[in-house]
PDB file of C-alpha atoms in Angstrom:
ATOM      1  CA  MET A   1      15.591   9.766 -62.836  1.00 93.00           C
ATOM      2  CA  ARG A   2      17.260   6.138 -62.646  1.00 96.00           C
ATOM      3  CA  LEU A   3      19.323   4.773 -59.716  1.00 97.00           C
ATOM      4  CA  ILE A   4      21.590   1.996 -61.133  1.00 98.00           C
ATOM      5  CA  LEU A   5      23.104   0.006 -58.216  1.00 98.00           C
ATOM      6  CA  MET A   6      25.818  -2.273 -59.409  1.00 98.00           C
ATOM      7  CA  ARG A   7      27.444  -4.875 -57.213  1.00 97.00           C
ATOM      8  CA  HIS A   8      31.025  -5.381 -57.312  1.00 97.00           C
ATOM      9  CA  GLY A   9      32.438  -8.342 -59.045  1.00 96.00           C
ATOM     10  CA  GLU A  10      32.867 -11.658 -57.308  1.00 97.00           C
ATOM     11  CA  THR A  11      35.947 -11.302 -54.570  1.00 97.00           C
ATOM     12  CA  GLU A  12      37.949 -14.269 -53.305  1.00 96.00           C
ATOM     13  CA  TRP A  13      36.150 -14.155 -50.139  1.00 95.00           C
ATOM     14  CA  ASN A  14      32.847 -14.540 -51.953  1.00 95.00           C
ATOM     15  CA  ALA A  15      34.198 -17.782 -53.670  1.00 95.00           C
ATOM     16  CA  GLU A  16      34.890 -19.027 -50.236  1.00 95.00           C
ATOM     17  CA  GLN A  17      31.653 -18.006 -48.728  1.00 94.00           C
ATOM     18  CA  ARG A  18      33.317 -15.784 -46.327  1.00 95.00           C
ATOM     19  CA  LEU A  19      31.605 -12.591 -45.103  1.00 96.00           C
ATOM     20  CA  GLN A  20      33.541  -9.445 -46.066  1.00 94.00           C
ATOM     21  CA  GLY A  21      31.607  -6.795 -44.602  1.00 95.00           C
ATOM     22  CA  GLN A  22      34.084  -3.802 -44.518  1.00 96.00           C
ATOM     23  CA  ASP A  23      37.328  -5.888 -45.078  1.00 94.00           C
ATOM     24  CA  ASN A  24      38.777  -6.215 -48.154  1.00 86.00           C
ATOM     25  CA  SER A  25      39.250  -9.118 -50.678  1.00 89.00           C
ATOM     26  CA  LEU A  26      40.590  -8.889 -54.359  1.00 93.00           C
ATOM     27  CA  LEU A  27      38.396  -9.643 -57.339  1.00 97.00           C
ATOM     28  CA  SER A  28      38.595 -13.174 -58.129  1.00 96.00           C
ATOM     29  CA  GLU A  29      39.626 -14.236 -61.916  1.00 96.00           C
ATOM     30  CA  ARG A  30      35.549 -14.892 -62.055  1.00 96.00           C
ATOM     31  CA  GLY A  31      34.974 -11.475 -60.972  1.00 96.00           C
ATOM     32  CA  VAL A  32      37.227  -9.620 -63.159  1.00 97.00           C
ATOM     33  CA  ALA A  33      35.564 -11.394 -65.968  1.00 95.00           C
ATOM     34  CA  GLN A  34      32.092 -10.516 -64.746  1.00 95.00           C
ATOM     35  CA  VAL A  35      33.077  -6.972 -64.637  1.00 96.00           C
ATOM     36  CA  LYS A  36      34.566  -6.876 -67.838  1.00 95.00           C
ATOM     37  CA  ARG A  37      31.144  -8.467 -69.431  1.00 94.00           C
ATOM     38  CA  PHE A  38      29.138  -5.864 -67.744  1.00 94.00           C
ATOM     39  CA  ARG A  39      31.319  -2.973 -69.098  1.00 93.00           C
ATOM     40  CA  ALA A  40      29.462  -2.583 -72.427  1.00 92.00           C
ATOM     41  CA  TYR A  41      26.132  -2.701 -70.448  1.00 91.00           C
ATOM     42  CA  ALA A  42      27.320   0.033 -68.045  1.00 92.00           C
ATOM     43  CA  LYS A  43      28.274   2.217 -71.087  1.00 92.00           C
ATOM     44  CA  ALA A  44      25.032   1.591 -72.619  1.00 93.00           C
ATOM     45  CA  LEU A  45      23.024   2.661 -69.608  1.00 92.00           C
ATOM     46  CA  GLN A  46      24.635   6.233 -70.163  1.00 93.00           C
ATOM     47  CA  PRO A  47      24.692   7.354 -66.542  1.00 96.00           C
ATOM     48  CA  ALA A  48      25.118  11.118 -65.869  1.00 97.00           C
ATOM     49  CA  ARG A  49      27.160  10.165 -62.945  1.00 97.00           C
ATOM     50  CA  ILE A  50      29.133   7.380 -61.575  1.00 98.00           C
ATOM     51  CA  ILE A  51      29.843   6.969 -57.571  1.00 98.00           C
ATOM     52  CA  ALA A  52      31.448   4.120 -55.911  1.00 98.00           C
ATOM     53  CA  SER A  53      31.922   2.607 -52.451  1.00 98.00           C
ATOM     54  CA  ASP A  54      35.395   3.568 -51.265  1.00 97.00           C
ATOM     55  CA  LEU A  55      36.297  -0.383 -50.297  1.00 97.00           C
ATOM     56  CA  GLY A  56      38.946  -2.058 -52.484  1.00 96.00           C
ATOM     57  CA  ARG A  57      36.686  -4.316 -54.295  1.00 97.00           C
ATOM     58  CA  THR A  58      34.264  -1.614 -55.478  1.00 98.00           C
ATOM     59  CA  ARG A  59      37.191   0.527 -56.485  1.00 98.00           C
ATOM     60  CA  GLN A  60      38.728  -2.238 -58.618  1.00 97.00           C
ATOM     61  CA  THR A  61      35.294  -2.724 -60.101  1.00 98.00           C
ATOM     62  CA  VAL A  62      34.695   0.801 -61.068  1.00 97.00           C
ATOM     63  CA  ALA A  63      38.227   1.001 -62.645  1.00 97.00           C
ATOM     64  CA  LEU A  64      37.391  -2.035 -64.663  1.00 97.00           C
ATOM     65  CA  ILE A  65      34.152  -0.569 -66.168  1.00 96.00           C
ATOM     66  CA  GLY A  66      36.361   2.061 -67.383  1.00 95.00           C
ATOM     67  CA  HIS A  67      36.112   4.996 -64.794  1.00 96.00           C
ATOM     68  CA  PRO A  68      38.902   4.746 -62.361  1.00 96.00           C
ATOM     69  CA  ASP A  69      38.586   8.402 -61.314  1.00 96.00           C
ATOM     70  CA  ALA A  70      35.009   8.334 -60.165  1.00 97.00           C
ATOM     71  CA  PRO A  71      34.250   9.763 -56.743  1.00 98.00           C
ATOM     72  CA  SER A  72      34.131   7.215 -53.455  1.00 98.00           C
ATOM     73  CA  ASP A  73      31.679   7.789 -50.904  1.00 98.00           C
ATOM     74  CA  GLU A  74      32.016   5.972 -47.538  1.00 98.00           C
ATOM     75  CA  ARG A  75      28.031   6.092 -47.158  1.00 98.00           C
ATOM     76  CA  PHE A  76      28.082   3.188 -49.914  1.00 98.00           C
ATOM     77  CA  ARG A  77      30.308   0.901 -47.836  1.00 97.00           C
ATOM     78  CA  GLU A  78      28.900  -2.745 -47.141  1.00 98.00           C
ATOM     79  CA  LEU A  79      27.254  -3.250 -43.661  1.00 97.00           C
ATOM     80  CA  ASP A  80      29.631  -3.605 -40.788  1.00 97.00           C
ATOM     81  CA  MET A  81      29.321  -7.312 -39.869  1.00 97.00           C
ATOM     82  CA  GLY A  82      31.527  -6.959 -36.577  1.00 97.00           C
ATOM     83  CA  GLU A  83      32.667 -10.149 -35.005  1.00 97.00           C
ATOM     84  CA  TRP A  84      31.270 -11.984 -38.217  1.00 97.00           C
ATOM     85  CA  THR A  85      33.683 -10.348 -40.555  1.00 97.00           C
ATOM     86  CA  GLY A  86      35.794 -13.001 -42.317  1.00 96.00           C
ATOM     87  CA  ARG A  87      33.334 -16.040 -40.848  1.00 96.00           C
ATOM     88  CA  CYS A  88      32.180 -18.527 -43.553  1.00 96.00           C
ATOM     89  CA  LYS A  89      28.546 -18.823 -44.175  1.00 95.00           C
ATOM     90  CA  PRO A  90      28.083 -22.454 -43.999  1.00 96.00           C
ATOM     91  CA  ASP A  91      29.786 -22.392 -40.503  1.00 96.00           C
ATOM     92  CA  LEU A  92      27.215 -19.530 -39.085  1.00 96.00           C
ATOM     93  CA  ILE A  93      24.354 -21.438 -40.361  1.00 96.00           C
ATOM     94  CA  ALA A  94      25.342 -24.489 -38.652  1.00 97.00           C
ATOM     95  CA  GLU A  95      26.382 -22.992 -35.482  1.00 96.00           C
ATOM     96  CA  ARG A  96      23.586 -20.314 -35.121  1.00 96.00           C
ATOM     97  CA  PRO A  97      21.041 -20.664 -37.608  1.00 96.00           C
ATOM     98  CA  ASP A  98      18.607 -18.653 -36.116  1.00 97.00           C
ATOM     99  CA  ASP A  99      20.874 -15.606 -35.652  1.00 97.00           C
ATOM    100  CA  TYR A 100      21.796 -16.067 -39.193  1.00 96.00           C
ATOM    101  CA  ALA A 101      18.479 -15.906 -40.211  1.00 95.00           C
ATOM    102  CA  ALA A 102      17.491 -12.914 -38.294  1.00 96.00           C
ATOM    103  CA  TRP A 103      20.608 -11.062 -39.301  1.00 96.00           C
ATOM    104  CA  ARG A 104      19.867 -11.788 -43.169  1.00 94.00           C
ATOM    105  CA  ALA A 105      16.154 -10.230 -42.198  1.00 94.00           C
ATOM    106  CA  GLY A 106      17.811  -7.314 -40.709  1.00 94.00           C
ATOM    107  CA  ARG A 107      16.416  -8.118 -36.942  1.00 96.00           C
ATOM    108  CA  PHE A 108      19.897  -9.221 -35.561  1.00 97.00           C
ATOM    109  CA  THR A 109      23.336  -7.521 -35.326  1.00 97.00           C
ATOM    110  CA  PRO A 110      26.505  -9.402 -34.129  1.00 97.00           C
ATOM    111  CA  GLU A 111      28.753  -8.083 -31.761  1.00 96.00           C
ATOM    112  CA  ARG A 112      30.465  -4.973 -32.695  1.00 96.00           C
ATOM    113  CA  GLY A 113      28.453  -4.870 -36.131  1.00 96.00           C
ATOM    114  CA  GLU A 114      26.411  -2.317 -37.538  1.00 98.00           C
ATOM    115  CA  THR A 115      22.650  -2.528 -36.998  1.00 98.00           C
ATOM    116  CA  TRP A 116      20.312  -2.865 -40.048  1.00 98.00           C
ATOM    117  CA  GLY A 117      18.476   0.719 -39.380  1.00 97.00           C
ATOM    118  CA  VAL A 118      21.849   2.569 -39.207  1.00 98.00           C
ATOM    119  CA  PHE A 119      23.221   1.202 -42.195  1.00 98.00           C
ATOM    120  CA  ARG A 120      19.682   1.715 -44.082  1.00 98.00           C
ATOM    121  CA  SER A 121      19.858   5.339 -43.085  1.00 98.00           C
ATOM    122  CA  ARG A 122      23.306   5.783 -44.239  1.00 98.00           C
ATOM    123  CA  VAL A 123      22.687   4.364 -47.627  1.00 98.00           C
ATOM    124  CA  ALA A 124      19.613   6.316 -48.197  1.00 97.00           C
ATOM    125  CA  GLU A 125      21.256   9.661 -47.011  1.00 97.00           C
ATOM    126  CA  GLY A 126      24.181   8.799 -49.606  1.00 98.00           C
ATOM    127  CA  VAL A 127      21.630   8.147 -52.517  1.00 97.00           C
ATOM    128  CA  ARG A 128      19.560  11.088 -51.701  1.00 95.00           C
ATOM    129  CA  ASP A 129      22.447  13.496 -51.489  1.00 96.00           C
ATOM    130  CA  TRP A 130      23.926  12.163 -54.922  1.00 97.00           C
ATOM    131  CA  MET A 131      20.567  12.285 -56.690  1.00 95.00           C
ATOM    132  CA  ALA A 132      20.016  15.660 -55.533  1.00 94.00           C
ATOM    133  CA  ARG A 133      23.376  16.821 -57.310  1.00 93.00           C
ATOM    134  CA  THR A 134      22.685  14.581 -60.555  1.00 95.00           C
ATOM    135  CA  GLU A 135      20.832  15.653 -63.783  1.00 92.00           C
ATOM    136  CA  GLY A 136      20.256  12.393 -65.369  1.00 93.00           C
ATOM    137  CA  ASP A 137      20.805   8.706 -64.178  1.00 96.00           C
ATOM    138  CA  LEU A 138      23.192   8.024 -61.358  1.00 97.00           C
ATOM    139  CA  LEU A 139      25.242   4.692 -61.280  1.00 98.00           C
ATOM    140  CA  VAL A 140      26.505   3.516 -57.788  1.00 98.00           C
ATOM    141  CA  VAL A 141      29.175   0.819 -57.836  1.00 98.00           C
ATOM    142  CA  ALA A 142      28.608  -0.886 -54.208  1.00 98.00           C
ATOM    143  CA  HIS A 143      27.640  -4.201 -52.568  1.00 97.00           C
ATOM    144  CA  GLY A 144      25.087  -6.603 -51.992  1.00 97.00           C
ATOM    145  CA  GLY A 145      23.817  -5.012 -48.639  1.00 97.00           C
ATOM    146  CA  VAL A 146      23.831  -1.823 -50.044  1.00 98.00           C
ATOM    147  CA  ILE A 147      21.261  -2.880 -52.715  1.00 98.00           C
ATOM    148  CA  ARG A 148      18.967  -4.433 -50.195  1.00 97.00           C
ATOM    149  CA  ALA A 149      19.098  -1.455 -48.251  1.00 97.00           C
ATOM    150  CA  ALA A 150      18.152   0.833 -50.939  1.00 97.00           C
ATOM    151  CA  CYS A 151      15.228  -1.701 -51.920  1.00 97.00           C
ATOM    152  CA  HIS A 152      14.039  -1.505 -48.363  1.00 97.00           C
ATOM    153  CA  GLU A 153      14.257   2.418 -48.271  1.00 96.00           C
ATOM    154  CA  PHE A 154      12.604   3.093 -51.481  1.00 96.00           C
ATOM    155  CA  LEU A 155      10.719   0.188 -52.643  1.00 95.00           C
ATOM    156  CA  ASP A 156       9.573  -0.833 -48.979  1.00 95.00           C
ATOM    157  CA  LEU A 157      11.038  -4.021 -49.538  1.00 95.00           C
ATOM    158  CA  PRO A 158      12.433  -5.478 -46.161  1.00 95.00           C
ATOM    159  CA  PRO A 159      15.757  -7.732 -46.797  1.00 94.00           C
ATOM    160  CA  SER A 160      13.916 -10.928 -45.718  1.00 92.00           C
ATOM    161  CA  ARG A 161      12.038 -10.450 -48.932  1.00 93.00           C
ATOM    162  CA  VAL A 162      14.923  -9.783 -51.329  1.00 91.00           C
ATOM    163  CA  VAL A 163      17.376 -12.440 -52.424  1.00 91.00           C
ATOM    164  CA  PRO A 164      20.978 -11.560 -52.645  1.00 90.00           C
ATOM    165  CA  VAL A 165      22.309 -10.126 -55.732  1.00 94.00           C
ATOM    166  CA  THR A 166      24.876 -11.870 -57.852  1.00 94.00           C
ATOM    167  CA  PRO A 167      28.312 -10.142 -57.939  1.00 96.00           C
ATOM    168  CA  GLY A 168      28.912  -8.080 -61.351  1.00 96.00           C
ATOM    169  CA  THR A 169      25.056  -7.217 -61.735  1.00 96.00           C
ATOM    170  CA  ALA A 170      22.803  -4.489 -61.757  1.00 96.00           C
ATOM    171  CA  THR A 171      19.556  -3.164 -59.884  1.00 97.00           C
ATOM    172  CA  ILE A 172      17.722  -0.342 -61.382  1.00 97.00           C
ATOM    173  CA  LEU A 173      15.124   1.864 -59.414  1.00 97.00           C
ATOM    174  CA  ASN A 174      13.333   4.298 -61.543  1.00 96.00           C
ATOM    175  CA  PHE A 175      12.011   7.602 -59.597  1.00 94.00           C
ATOM    176  CA  PRO A 176       9.480   9.080 -61.463  1.00 89.00           C
ATOM    177  CA  GLY A 177       8.302  11.786 -59.003  1.00 74.00           C
ATOM    178  CA  ARG A 178      10.057  15.100 -58.602  1.00 75.00           C
ATOM    179  CA  ASP A 179      10.411  14.436 -54.696  1.00 72.00           C
ATOM    180  CA  ARG A 180      12.211  11.256 -55.285  1.00 72.00           C
ATOM    181  CA  SER A 181      10.574   9.734 -51.911  1.00 75.00           C
ATOM    182  CA  ALA A 182       9.864   6.531 -53.595  1.00 81.00           C
ATOM    183  CA  ALA A 183      10.808   4.298 -56.594  1.00 93.00           C
ATOM    184  CA  GLN A 184       9.828   1.886 -59.196  1.00 95.00           C
ATOM    185  CA  LEU A 185      11.769  -1.554 -59.527  1.00 95.00           C
ATOM    186  CA  GLU A 186      12.649  -1.553 -63.181  1.00 95.00           C
ATOM    187  CA  GLY A 187      15.218  -4.253 -63.002  1.00 95.00           C
ATOM    188  CA  TYR A 188      16.841  -6.751 -60.544  1.00 95.00           C
ATOM    189  CA  ASN A 189      20.266  -8.655 -60.903  1.00 94.00           C
ATOM    190  CA  ILE A 190      20.641  -7.911 -64.563  1.00 93.00           C
ATOM    191  CA  GLY A 191      23.932  -8.650 -66.084  1.00 84.00           C
ATOM    192  CA  SER A 192      25.897 -11.374 -68.048  1.00 59.00           C
ATOM    193  CA  VAL A 193      27.056 -13.920 -65.340  1.00 44.00           C
ATOM    194  CA  ALA A 194      28.249 -17.460 -65.530  1.00 45.00           C
ATOM    195  CA  PRO A 195      25.630 -19.936 -63.881  1.00 44.00           C
ATOM    196  CA  ASP A 196      28.108 -20.948 -61.068  1.00 42.00           C
ATOM    197  CA  VAL A 197      28.843 -17.776 -59.470  1.00 43.00           C
ATOM    198  CA  SER A 198      28.707 -17.164 -55.519  1.00 45.00           C
ATOM    199  CA  VAL A 199      26.370 -14.897 -54.043  1.00 46.00           C
ATOM    200  CA  ALA A 200      27.889 -14.506 -50.648  1.00 50.00           C
ATOM    201  CA  ASP A 201      28.377 -11.174 -49.120  1.00 57.00           C
TER     202      ASP A 201
END
């Protein structure tokens, strides 16, 4: 079985390097184009089931790849960034470089934010639940943080060792065993993307 994790297309906040967390921002024109380019690839993958995060940018993305009625699951929401929501990445790096680096590595939580451990656990619970209910490959349209959490849980790759995925791309984990406790990385950051797209969360 394969778990295909697609990151939503670039949003207006991505383009501004603004952290979104669980807030919403519409896809930018470039983000819409990214998703439309990905549509044929998503069809070729022939997933048995498609699920999406319930946030607006992922619902917009899953509709653009031709599955507007795909179920939503809030367990695939992005990490709640607390008081950092809406902050610009360059400002945070300039003001709090150590905290920002530690947050990226999953070792720091902004005030009122979600810890990495809680986030990783809810993503893993969602993945295991839907895989248990799916015969064949599962496509989850979600967020960059969700992909990092899945890589940590199923590949033992901590977030400090994973570069952010580009909007509108897919990461594929292959689960060869029947217990589906561990995976092999089949592909990372796969997709047809413009060379200058933003990778901000």
